[in-house]
PDB file of C-alpha atoms in Angstrom:
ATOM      1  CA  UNK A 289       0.000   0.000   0.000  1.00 71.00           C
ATOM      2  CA  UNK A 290       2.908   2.310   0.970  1.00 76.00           C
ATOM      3  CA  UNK A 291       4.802   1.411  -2.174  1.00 81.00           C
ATOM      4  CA  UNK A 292       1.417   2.083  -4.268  1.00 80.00           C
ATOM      5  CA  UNK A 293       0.742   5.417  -2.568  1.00 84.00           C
ATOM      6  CA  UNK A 294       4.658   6.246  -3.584  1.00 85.00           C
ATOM      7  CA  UNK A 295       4.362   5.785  -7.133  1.00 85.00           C
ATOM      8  CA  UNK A 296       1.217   7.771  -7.180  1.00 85.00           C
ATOM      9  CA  UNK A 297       2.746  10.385  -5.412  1.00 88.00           C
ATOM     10  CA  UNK A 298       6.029  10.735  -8.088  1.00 88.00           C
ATOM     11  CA  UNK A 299       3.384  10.710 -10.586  1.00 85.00           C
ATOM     12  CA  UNK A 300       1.435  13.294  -9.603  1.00 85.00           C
ATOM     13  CA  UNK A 301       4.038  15.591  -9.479  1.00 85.00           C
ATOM     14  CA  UNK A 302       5.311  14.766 -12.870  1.00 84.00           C
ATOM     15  CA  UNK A 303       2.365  15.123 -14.340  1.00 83.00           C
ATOM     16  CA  UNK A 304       1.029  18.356 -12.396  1.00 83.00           C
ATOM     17  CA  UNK A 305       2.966  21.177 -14.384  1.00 81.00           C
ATOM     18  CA  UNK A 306       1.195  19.602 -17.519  1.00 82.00           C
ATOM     19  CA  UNK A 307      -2.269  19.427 -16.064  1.00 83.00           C
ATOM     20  CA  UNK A 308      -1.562  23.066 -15.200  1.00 81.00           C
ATOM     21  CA  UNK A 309      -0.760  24.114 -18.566  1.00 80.00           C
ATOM     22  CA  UNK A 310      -3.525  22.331 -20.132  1.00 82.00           C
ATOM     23  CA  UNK A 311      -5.846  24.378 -17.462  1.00 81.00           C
ATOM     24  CA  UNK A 312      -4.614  27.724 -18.286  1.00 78.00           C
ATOM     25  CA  UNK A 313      -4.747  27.253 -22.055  1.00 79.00           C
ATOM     26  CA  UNK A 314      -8.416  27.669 -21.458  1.00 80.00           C
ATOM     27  CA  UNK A 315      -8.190  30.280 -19.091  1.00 75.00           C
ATOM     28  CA  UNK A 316      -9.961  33.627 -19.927  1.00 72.00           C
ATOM     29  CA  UNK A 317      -8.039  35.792 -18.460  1.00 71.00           C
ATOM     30  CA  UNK A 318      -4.348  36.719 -19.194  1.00 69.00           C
ATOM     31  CA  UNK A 319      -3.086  36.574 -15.925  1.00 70.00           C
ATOM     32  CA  UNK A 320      -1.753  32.932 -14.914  1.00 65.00           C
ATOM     33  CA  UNK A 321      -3.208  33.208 -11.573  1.00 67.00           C
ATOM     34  CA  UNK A 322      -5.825  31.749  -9.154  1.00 68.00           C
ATOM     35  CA  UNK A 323      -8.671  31.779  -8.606  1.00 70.00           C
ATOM     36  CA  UNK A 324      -9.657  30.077 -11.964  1.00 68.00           C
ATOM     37  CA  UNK A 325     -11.831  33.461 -14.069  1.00 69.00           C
ATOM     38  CA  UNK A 326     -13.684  31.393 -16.355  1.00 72.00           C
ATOM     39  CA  UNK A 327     -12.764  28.777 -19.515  1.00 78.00           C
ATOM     40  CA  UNK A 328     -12.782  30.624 -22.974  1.00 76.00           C
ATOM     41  CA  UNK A 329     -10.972  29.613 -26.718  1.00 79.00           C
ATOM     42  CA  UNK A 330      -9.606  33.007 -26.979  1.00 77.00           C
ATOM     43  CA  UNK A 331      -5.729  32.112 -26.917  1.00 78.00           C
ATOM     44  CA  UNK A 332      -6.483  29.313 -29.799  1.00 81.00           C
ATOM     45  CA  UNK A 333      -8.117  31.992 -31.651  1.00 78.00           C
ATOM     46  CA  UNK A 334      -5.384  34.111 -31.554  1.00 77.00           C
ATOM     47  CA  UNK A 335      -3.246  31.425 -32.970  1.00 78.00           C
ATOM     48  CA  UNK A 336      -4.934  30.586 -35.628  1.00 76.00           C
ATOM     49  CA  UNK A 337      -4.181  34.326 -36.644  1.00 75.00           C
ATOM     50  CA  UNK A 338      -0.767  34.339 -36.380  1.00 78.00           C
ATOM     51  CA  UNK A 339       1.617  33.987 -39.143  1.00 83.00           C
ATOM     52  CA  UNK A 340       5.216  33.916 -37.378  1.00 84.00           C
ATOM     53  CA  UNK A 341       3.914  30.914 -35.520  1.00 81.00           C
ATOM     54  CA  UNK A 342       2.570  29.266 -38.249  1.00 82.00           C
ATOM     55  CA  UNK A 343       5.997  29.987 -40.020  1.00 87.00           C
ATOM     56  CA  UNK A 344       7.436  27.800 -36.873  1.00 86.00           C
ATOM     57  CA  UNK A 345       5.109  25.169 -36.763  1.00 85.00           C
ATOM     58  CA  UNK A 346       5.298  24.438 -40.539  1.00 88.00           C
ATOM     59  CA  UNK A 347       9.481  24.540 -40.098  1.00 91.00           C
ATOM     60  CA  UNK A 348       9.536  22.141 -36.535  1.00 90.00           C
ATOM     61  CA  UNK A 349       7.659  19.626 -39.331  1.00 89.00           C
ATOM     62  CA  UNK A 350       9.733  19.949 -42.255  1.00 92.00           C
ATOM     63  CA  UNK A 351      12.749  19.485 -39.833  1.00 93.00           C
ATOM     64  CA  UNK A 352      11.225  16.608 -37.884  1.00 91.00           C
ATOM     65  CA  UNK A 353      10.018  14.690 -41.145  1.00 92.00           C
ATOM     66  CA  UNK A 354      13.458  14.996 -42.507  1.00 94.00           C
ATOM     67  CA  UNK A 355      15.328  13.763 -39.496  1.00 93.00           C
ATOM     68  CA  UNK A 356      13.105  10.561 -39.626  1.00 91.00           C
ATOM     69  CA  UNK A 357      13.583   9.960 -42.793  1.00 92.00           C
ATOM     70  CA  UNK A 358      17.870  10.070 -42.658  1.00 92.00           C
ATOM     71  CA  UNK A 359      17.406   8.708 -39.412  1.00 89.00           C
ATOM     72  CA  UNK A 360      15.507   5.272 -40.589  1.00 87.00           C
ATOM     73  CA  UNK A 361      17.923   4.878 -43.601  1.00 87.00           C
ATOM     74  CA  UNK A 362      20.846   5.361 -41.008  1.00 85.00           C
ATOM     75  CA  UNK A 363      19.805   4.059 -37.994  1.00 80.00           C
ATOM     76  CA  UNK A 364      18.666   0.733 -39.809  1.00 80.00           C
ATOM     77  CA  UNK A 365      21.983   0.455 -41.432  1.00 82.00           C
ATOM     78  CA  UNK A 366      23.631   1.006 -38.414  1.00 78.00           C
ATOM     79  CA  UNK A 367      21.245  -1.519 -36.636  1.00 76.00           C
ATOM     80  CA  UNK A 368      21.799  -4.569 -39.737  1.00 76.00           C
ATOM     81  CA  UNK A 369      25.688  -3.740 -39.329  1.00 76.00           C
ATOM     82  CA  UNK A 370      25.112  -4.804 -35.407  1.00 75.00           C
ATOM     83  CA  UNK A 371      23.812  -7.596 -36.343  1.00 71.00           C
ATOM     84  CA  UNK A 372      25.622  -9.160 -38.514  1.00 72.00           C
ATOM     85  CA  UNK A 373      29.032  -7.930 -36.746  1.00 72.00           C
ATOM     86  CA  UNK A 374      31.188 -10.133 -34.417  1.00 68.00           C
ATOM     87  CA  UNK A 375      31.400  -9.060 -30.585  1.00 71.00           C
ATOM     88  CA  UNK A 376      34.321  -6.292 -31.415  1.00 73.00           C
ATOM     89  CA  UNK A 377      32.176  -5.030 -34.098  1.00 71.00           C
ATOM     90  CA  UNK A 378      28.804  -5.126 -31.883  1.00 72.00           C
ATOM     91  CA  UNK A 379      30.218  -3.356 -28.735  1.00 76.00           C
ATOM     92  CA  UNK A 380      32.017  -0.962 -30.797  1.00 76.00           C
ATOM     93  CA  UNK A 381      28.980   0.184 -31.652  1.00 73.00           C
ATOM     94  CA  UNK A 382      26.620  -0.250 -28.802  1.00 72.00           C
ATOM     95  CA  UNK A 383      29.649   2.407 -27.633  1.00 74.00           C
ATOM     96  CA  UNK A 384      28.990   4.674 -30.093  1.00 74.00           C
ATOM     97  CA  UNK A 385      25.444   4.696 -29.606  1.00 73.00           C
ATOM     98  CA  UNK A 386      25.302   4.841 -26.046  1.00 74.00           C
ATOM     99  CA  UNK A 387      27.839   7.852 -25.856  1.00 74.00           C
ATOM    100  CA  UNK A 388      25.481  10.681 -27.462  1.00 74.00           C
ATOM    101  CA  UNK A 389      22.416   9.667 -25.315  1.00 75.00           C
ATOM    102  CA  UNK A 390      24.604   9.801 -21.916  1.00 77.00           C
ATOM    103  CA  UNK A 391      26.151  13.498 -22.688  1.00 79.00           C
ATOM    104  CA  UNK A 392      24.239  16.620 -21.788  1.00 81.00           C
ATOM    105  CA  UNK A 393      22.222  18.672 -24.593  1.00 82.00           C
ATOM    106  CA  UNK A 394      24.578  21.285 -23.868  1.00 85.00           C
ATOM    107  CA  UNK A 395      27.669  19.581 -24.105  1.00 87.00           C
ATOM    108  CA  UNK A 396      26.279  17.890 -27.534  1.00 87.00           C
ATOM    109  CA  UNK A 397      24.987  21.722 -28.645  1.00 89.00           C
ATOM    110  CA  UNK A 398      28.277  23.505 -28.039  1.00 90.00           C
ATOM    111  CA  UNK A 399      30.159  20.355 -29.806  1.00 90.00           C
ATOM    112  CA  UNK A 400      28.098  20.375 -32.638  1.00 91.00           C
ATOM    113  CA  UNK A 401      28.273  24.516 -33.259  1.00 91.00           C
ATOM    114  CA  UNK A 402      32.326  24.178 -32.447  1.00 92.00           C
ATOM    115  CA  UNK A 403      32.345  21.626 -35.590  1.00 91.00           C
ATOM    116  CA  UNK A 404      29.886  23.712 -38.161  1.00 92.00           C
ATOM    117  CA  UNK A 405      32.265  27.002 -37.073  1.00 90.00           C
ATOM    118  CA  UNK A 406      35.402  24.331 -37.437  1.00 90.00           C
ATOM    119  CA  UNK A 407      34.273  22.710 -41.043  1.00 90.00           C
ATOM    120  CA  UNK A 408      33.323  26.595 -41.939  1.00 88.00           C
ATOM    121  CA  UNK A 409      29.505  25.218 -42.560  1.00 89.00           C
ATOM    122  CA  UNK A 410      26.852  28.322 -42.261  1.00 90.00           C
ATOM    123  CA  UNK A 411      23.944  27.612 -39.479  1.00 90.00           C
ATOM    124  CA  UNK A 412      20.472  26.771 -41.328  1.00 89.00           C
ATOM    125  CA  UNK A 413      17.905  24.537 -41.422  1.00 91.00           C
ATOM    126  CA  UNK A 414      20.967  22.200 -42.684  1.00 92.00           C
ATOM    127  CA  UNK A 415      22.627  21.930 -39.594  1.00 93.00           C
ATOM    128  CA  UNK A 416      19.722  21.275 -37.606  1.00 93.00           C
ATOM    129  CA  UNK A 417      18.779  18.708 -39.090  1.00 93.00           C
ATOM    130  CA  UNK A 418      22.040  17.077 -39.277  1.00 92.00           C
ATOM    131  CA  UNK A 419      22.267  17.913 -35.263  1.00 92.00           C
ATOM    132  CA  UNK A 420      18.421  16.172 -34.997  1.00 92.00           C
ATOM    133  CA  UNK A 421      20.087  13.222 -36.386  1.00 91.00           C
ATOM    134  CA  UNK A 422      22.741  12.729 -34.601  1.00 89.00           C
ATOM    135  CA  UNK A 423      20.370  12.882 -31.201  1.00 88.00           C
ATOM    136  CA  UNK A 424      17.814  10.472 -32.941  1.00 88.00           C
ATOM    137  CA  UNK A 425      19.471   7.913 -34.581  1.00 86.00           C
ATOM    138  CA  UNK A 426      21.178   6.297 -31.185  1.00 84.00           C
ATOM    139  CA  UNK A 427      17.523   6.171 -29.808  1.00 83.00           C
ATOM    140  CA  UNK A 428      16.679   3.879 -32.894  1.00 82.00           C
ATOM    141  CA  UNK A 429      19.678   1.894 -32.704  1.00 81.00           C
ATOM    142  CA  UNK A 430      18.943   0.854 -29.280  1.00 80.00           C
ATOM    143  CA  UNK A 431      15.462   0.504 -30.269  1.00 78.00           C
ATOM    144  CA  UNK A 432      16.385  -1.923 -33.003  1.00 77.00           C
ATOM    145  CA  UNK A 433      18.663  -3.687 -30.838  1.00 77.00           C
ATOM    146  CA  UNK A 434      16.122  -4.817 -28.696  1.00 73.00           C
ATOM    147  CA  UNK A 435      14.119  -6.293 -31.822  1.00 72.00           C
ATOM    148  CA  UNK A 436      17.424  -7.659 -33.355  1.00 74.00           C
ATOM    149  CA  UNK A 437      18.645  -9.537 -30.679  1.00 73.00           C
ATOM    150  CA  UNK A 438      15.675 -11.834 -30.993  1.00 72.00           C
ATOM    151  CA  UNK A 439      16.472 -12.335 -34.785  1.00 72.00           C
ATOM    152  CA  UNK A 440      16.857 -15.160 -35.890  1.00 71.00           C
ATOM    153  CA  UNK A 441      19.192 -15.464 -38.841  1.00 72.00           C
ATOM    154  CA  UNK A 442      18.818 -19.003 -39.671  1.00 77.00           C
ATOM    155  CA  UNK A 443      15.946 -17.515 -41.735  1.00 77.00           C
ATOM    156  CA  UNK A 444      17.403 -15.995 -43.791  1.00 74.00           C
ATOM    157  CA  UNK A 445      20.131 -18.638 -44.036  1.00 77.00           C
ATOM    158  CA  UNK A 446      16.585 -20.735 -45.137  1.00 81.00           C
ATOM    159  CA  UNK A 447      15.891 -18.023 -47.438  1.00 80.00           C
ATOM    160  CA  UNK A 448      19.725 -18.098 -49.416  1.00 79.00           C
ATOM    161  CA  UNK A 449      19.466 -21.594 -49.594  1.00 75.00           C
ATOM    162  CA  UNK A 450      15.963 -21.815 -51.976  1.00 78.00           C
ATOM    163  CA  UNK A 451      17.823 -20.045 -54.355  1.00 79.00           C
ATOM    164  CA  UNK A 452      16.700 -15.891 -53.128  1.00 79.00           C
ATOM    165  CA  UNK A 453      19.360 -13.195 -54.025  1.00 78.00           C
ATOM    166  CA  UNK A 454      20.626 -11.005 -50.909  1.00 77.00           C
ATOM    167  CA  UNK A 455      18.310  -8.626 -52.108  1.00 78.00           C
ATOM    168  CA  UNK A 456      15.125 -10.877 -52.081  1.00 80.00           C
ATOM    169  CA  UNK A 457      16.124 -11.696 -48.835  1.00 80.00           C
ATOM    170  CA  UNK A 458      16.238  -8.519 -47.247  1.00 77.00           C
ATOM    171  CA  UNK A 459      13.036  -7.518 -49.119  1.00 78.00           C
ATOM    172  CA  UNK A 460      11.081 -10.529 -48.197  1.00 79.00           C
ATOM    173  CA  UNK A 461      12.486 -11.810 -44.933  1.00 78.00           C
ATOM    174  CA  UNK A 462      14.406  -9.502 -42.938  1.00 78.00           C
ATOM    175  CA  UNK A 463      12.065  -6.328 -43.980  1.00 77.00           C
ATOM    176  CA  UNK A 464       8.949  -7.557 -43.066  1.00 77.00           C
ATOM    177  CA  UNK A 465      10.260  -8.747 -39.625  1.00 76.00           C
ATOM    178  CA  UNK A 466      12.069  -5.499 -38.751  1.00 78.00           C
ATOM    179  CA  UNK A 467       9.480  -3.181 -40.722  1.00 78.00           C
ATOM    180  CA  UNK A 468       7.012  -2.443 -37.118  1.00 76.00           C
ATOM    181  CA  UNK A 469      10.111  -1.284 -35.232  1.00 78.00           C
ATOM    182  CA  UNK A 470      11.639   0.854 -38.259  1.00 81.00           C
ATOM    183  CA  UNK A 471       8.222   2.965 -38.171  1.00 81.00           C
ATOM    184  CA  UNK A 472       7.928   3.106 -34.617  1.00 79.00           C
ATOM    185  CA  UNK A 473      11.328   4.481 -34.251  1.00 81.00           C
ATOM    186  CA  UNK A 474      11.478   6.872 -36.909  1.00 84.00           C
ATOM    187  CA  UNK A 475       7.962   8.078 -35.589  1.00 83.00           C
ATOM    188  CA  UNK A 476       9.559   8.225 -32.195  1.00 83.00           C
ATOM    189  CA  UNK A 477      12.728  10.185 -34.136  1.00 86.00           C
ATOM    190  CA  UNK A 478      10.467  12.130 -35.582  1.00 88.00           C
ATOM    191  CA  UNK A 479       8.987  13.364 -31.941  1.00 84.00           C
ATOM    192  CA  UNK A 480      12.565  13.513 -30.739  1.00 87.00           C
ATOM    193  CA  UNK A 481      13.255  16.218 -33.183  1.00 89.00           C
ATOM    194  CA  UNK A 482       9.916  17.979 -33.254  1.00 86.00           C
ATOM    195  CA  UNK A 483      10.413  18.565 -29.271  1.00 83.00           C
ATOM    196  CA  UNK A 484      14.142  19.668 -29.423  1.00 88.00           C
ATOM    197  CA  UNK A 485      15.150  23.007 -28.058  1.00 88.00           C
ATOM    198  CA  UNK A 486      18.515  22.856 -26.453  1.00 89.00           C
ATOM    199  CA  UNK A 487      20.594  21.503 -28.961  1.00 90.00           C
ATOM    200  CA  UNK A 488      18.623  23.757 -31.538  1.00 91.00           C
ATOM    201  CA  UNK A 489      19.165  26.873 -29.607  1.00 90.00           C
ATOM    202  CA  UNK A 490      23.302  26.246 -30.771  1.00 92.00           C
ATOM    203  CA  UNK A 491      22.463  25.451 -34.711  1.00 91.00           C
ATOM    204  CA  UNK A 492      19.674  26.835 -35.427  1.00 88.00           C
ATOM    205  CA  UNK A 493      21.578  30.546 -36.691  1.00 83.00           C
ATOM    206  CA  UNK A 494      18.488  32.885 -37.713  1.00 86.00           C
ATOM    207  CA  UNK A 495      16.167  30.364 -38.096  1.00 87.00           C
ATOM    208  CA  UNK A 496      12.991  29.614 -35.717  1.00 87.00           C
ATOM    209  CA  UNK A 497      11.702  26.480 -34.846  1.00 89.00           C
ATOM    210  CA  UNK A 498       8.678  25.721 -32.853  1.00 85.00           C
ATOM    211  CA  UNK A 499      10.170  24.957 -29.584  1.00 86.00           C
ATOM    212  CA  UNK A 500      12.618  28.350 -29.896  1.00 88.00           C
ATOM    213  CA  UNK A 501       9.406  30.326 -30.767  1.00 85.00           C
ATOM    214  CA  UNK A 502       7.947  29.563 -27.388  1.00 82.00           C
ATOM    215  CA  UNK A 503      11.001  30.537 -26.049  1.00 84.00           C
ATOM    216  CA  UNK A 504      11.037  33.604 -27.346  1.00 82.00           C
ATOM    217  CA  UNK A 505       7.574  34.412 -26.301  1.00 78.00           C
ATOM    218  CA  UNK A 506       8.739  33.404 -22.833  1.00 76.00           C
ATOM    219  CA  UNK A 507      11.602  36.035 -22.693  1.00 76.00           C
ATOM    220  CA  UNK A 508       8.845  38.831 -23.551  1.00 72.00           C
ATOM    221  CA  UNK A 509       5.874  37.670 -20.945  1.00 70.00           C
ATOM    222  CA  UNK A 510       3.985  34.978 -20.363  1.00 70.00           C
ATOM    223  CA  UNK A 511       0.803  34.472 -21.000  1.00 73.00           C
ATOM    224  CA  UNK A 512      -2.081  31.856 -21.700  1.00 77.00           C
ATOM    225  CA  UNK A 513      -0.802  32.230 -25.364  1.00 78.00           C
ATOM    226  CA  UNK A 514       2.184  30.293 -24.433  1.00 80.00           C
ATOM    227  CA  UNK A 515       0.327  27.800 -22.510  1.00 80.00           C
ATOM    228  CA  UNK A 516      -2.228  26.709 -25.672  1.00 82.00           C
ATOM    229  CA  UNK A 517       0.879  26.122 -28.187  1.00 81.00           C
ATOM    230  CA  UNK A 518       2.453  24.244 -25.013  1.00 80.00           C
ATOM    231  CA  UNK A 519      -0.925  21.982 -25.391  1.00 84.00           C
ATOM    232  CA  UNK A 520      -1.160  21.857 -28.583  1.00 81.00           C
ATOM    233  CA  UNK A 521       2.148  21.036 -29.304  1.00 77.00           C
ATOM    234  CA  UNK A 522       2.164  18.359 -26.402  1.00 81.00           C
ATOM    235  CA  UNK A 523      -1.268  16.775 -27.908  1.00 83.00           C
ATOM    236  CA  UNK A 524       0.803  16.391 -31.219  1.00 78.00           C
ATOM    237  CA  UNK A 525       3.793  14.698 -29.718  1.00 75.00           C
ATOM    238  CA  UNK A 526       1.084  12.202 -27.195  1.00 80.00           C
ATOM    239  CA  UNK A 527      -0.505  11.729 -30.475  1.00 80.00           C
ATOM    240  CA  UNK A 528       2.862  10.468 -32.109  1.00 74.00           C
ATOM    241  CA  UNK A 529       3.851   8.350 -29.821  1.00 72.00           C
ATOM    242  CA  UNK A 530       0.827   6.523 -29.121  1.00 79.00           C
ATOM    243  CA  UNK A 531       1.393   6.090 -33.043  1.00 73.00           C
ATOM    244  CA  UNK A 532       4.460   4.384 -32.546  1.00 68.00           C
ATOM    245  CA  UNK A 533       3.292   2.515 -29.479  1.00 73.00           C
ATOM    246  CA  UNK A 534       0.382   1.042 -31.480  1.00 75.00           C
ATOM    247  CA  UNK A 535       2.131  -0.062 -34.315  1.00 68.00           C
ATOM    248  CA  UNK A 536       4.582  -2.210 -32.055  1.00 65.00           C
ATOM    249  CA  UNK A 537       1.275  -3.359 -30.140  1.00 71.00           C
ATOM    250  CA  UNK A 538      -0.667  -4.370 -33.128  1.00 68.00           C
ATOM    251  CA  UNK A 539       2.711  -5.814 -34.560  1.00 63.00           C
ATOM    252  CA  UNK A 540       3.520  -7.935 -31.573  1.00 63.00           C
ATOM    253  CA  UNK A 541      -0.563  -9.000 -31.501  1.00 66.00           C
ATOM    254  CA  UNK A 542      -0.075 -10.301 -34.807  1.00 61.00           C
ATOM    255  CA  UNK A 543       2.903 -12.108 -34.336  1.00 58.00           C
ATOM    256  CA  UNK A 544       1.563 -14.375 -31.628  1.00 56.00           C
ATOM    257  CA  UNK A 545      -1.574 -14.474 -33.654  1.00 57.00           C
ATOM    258  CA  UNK A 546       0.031 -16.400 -36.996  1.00 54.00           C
ATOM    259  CA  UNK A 547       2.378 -18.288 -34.422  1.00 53.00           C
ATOM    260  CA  UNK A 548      -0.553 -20.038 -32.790  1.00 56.00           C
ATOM    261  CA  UNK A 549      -2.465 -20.434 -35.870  1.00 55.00           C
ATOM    262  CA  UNK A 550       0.559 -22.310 -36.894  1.00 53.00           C
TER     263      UNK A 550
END
């Protein structure tokens, strides 16, 4: 019971500051202040209205569907080279992977900018996307890594020996098997980079993603404004991720399925 009411206890608190933003998106006055002065639309109006955010919202996309799309080509390369290396090869990289994921965003941020200034590459859309991948693709790896290590490559030793090409083999076999966890993590990529701030703050040069819009807002006041593109943007990334949770759920559901059928 103790242990029960802990959990719930860490929970709420976590999960408080959202509630909170969620409840003054809706709040009809601009002060951020209790006691509660009514529930009104007027901040989502307002967005609706508003170009420069629009601007941001549109670029945070273009950004995130383009770091999902390198990162599935890379990270699934990366994740078949694990595979099929020895033990040197395979910790080698499980280093590699693990390295960017344990540093701070700062330390990754000012690493990254010391490298564009070093290479004499000009800050853009480019480079954030190029910094998005470099966050997202060691979440896939170790994503893939979890589905890998239960491959089993006698099938596609079965595969070889009917007479398939590599290529048939990887389109027929090893595809299908891995396809649910490629789409789930680049969804999950994609989220990564939709969300990212810190790392973006070092790249990003003149241009404005969502996450640095809000920021900006933030620096000026803060009001209710701020809270319904928090919401909004938070409903986007919930809706995402439950995305990517599904497709693994309905993938695993239909896996057991054809395996007791059989």
């Amino acid at each position: 019971m103790l242990l029960k009411l802990v959990v719930w206890t860490i929970l709420a608190f976590l999960l408080a500051p959202l509630v909170i933003i969620v409840l003054f998106s809706f709040h009809a006055s601009p002060s951020l202040s209790f006691p509660f002065a009514g529930f009104s639309l007027r901040w989502y109006e307002e967005l609706l209205g508003n170009p420069q955010l629009s601007a941001a919202v549109l670029k945070s996309l273009g950004i995130a569907l383009l770091t999902a799309v390198i990162t599935l080509l890379l990270g699934a390369t990366a994740s078949l080279a694990w595979l099929r290396s020895g033990r040197p090869g395979r910790s080698l990289i499980e280093a590699l992977t693990i390295t960017p994921i344990a540093l701070p965003g700062l330390f990754v941020g000012v690493s990254l900018l010391v490298l564009f200034a070093q290479a004499g590459v000009q800050l853009s859309t480019v480079t954030i996307v190029i910094s998005h991948v470099v966050i997202a693709i060691p979440i896939m790896i170790v994503a893939m890594k979890a589905r890998l290590t239960l491959f089993d490559l006698s099938l596609e030793e079965a595969s070889r020996d009917l007479g398939a090409s590599q290529l048939q083999t990887f389109a027929r076999v090893t595809l299908p098997l891995i396809a649910p966890t490629l789409i789930s993590s680049a969804i999950l990529a994609f989220a990564v980079s939709f969300d990212e701030f810190v790392v973006t703050s070092f790249v990003a040069g003149t241009e404005t993603t969502l996450p640095m819009y809000i920021w900006s807002m933030m620096r000026r006041t803060v009001t209710p404004l701020i809270n319904a593109i928090s919401t909004l943007a938070l409903a986007f990334s919930m809706v995402i991720l439950i995305g990517a949770w599904a497709i693994g759920r309905f993938r695993r559901s239909s896996s057991i399925a054809s395996r007791e059928m059989s």
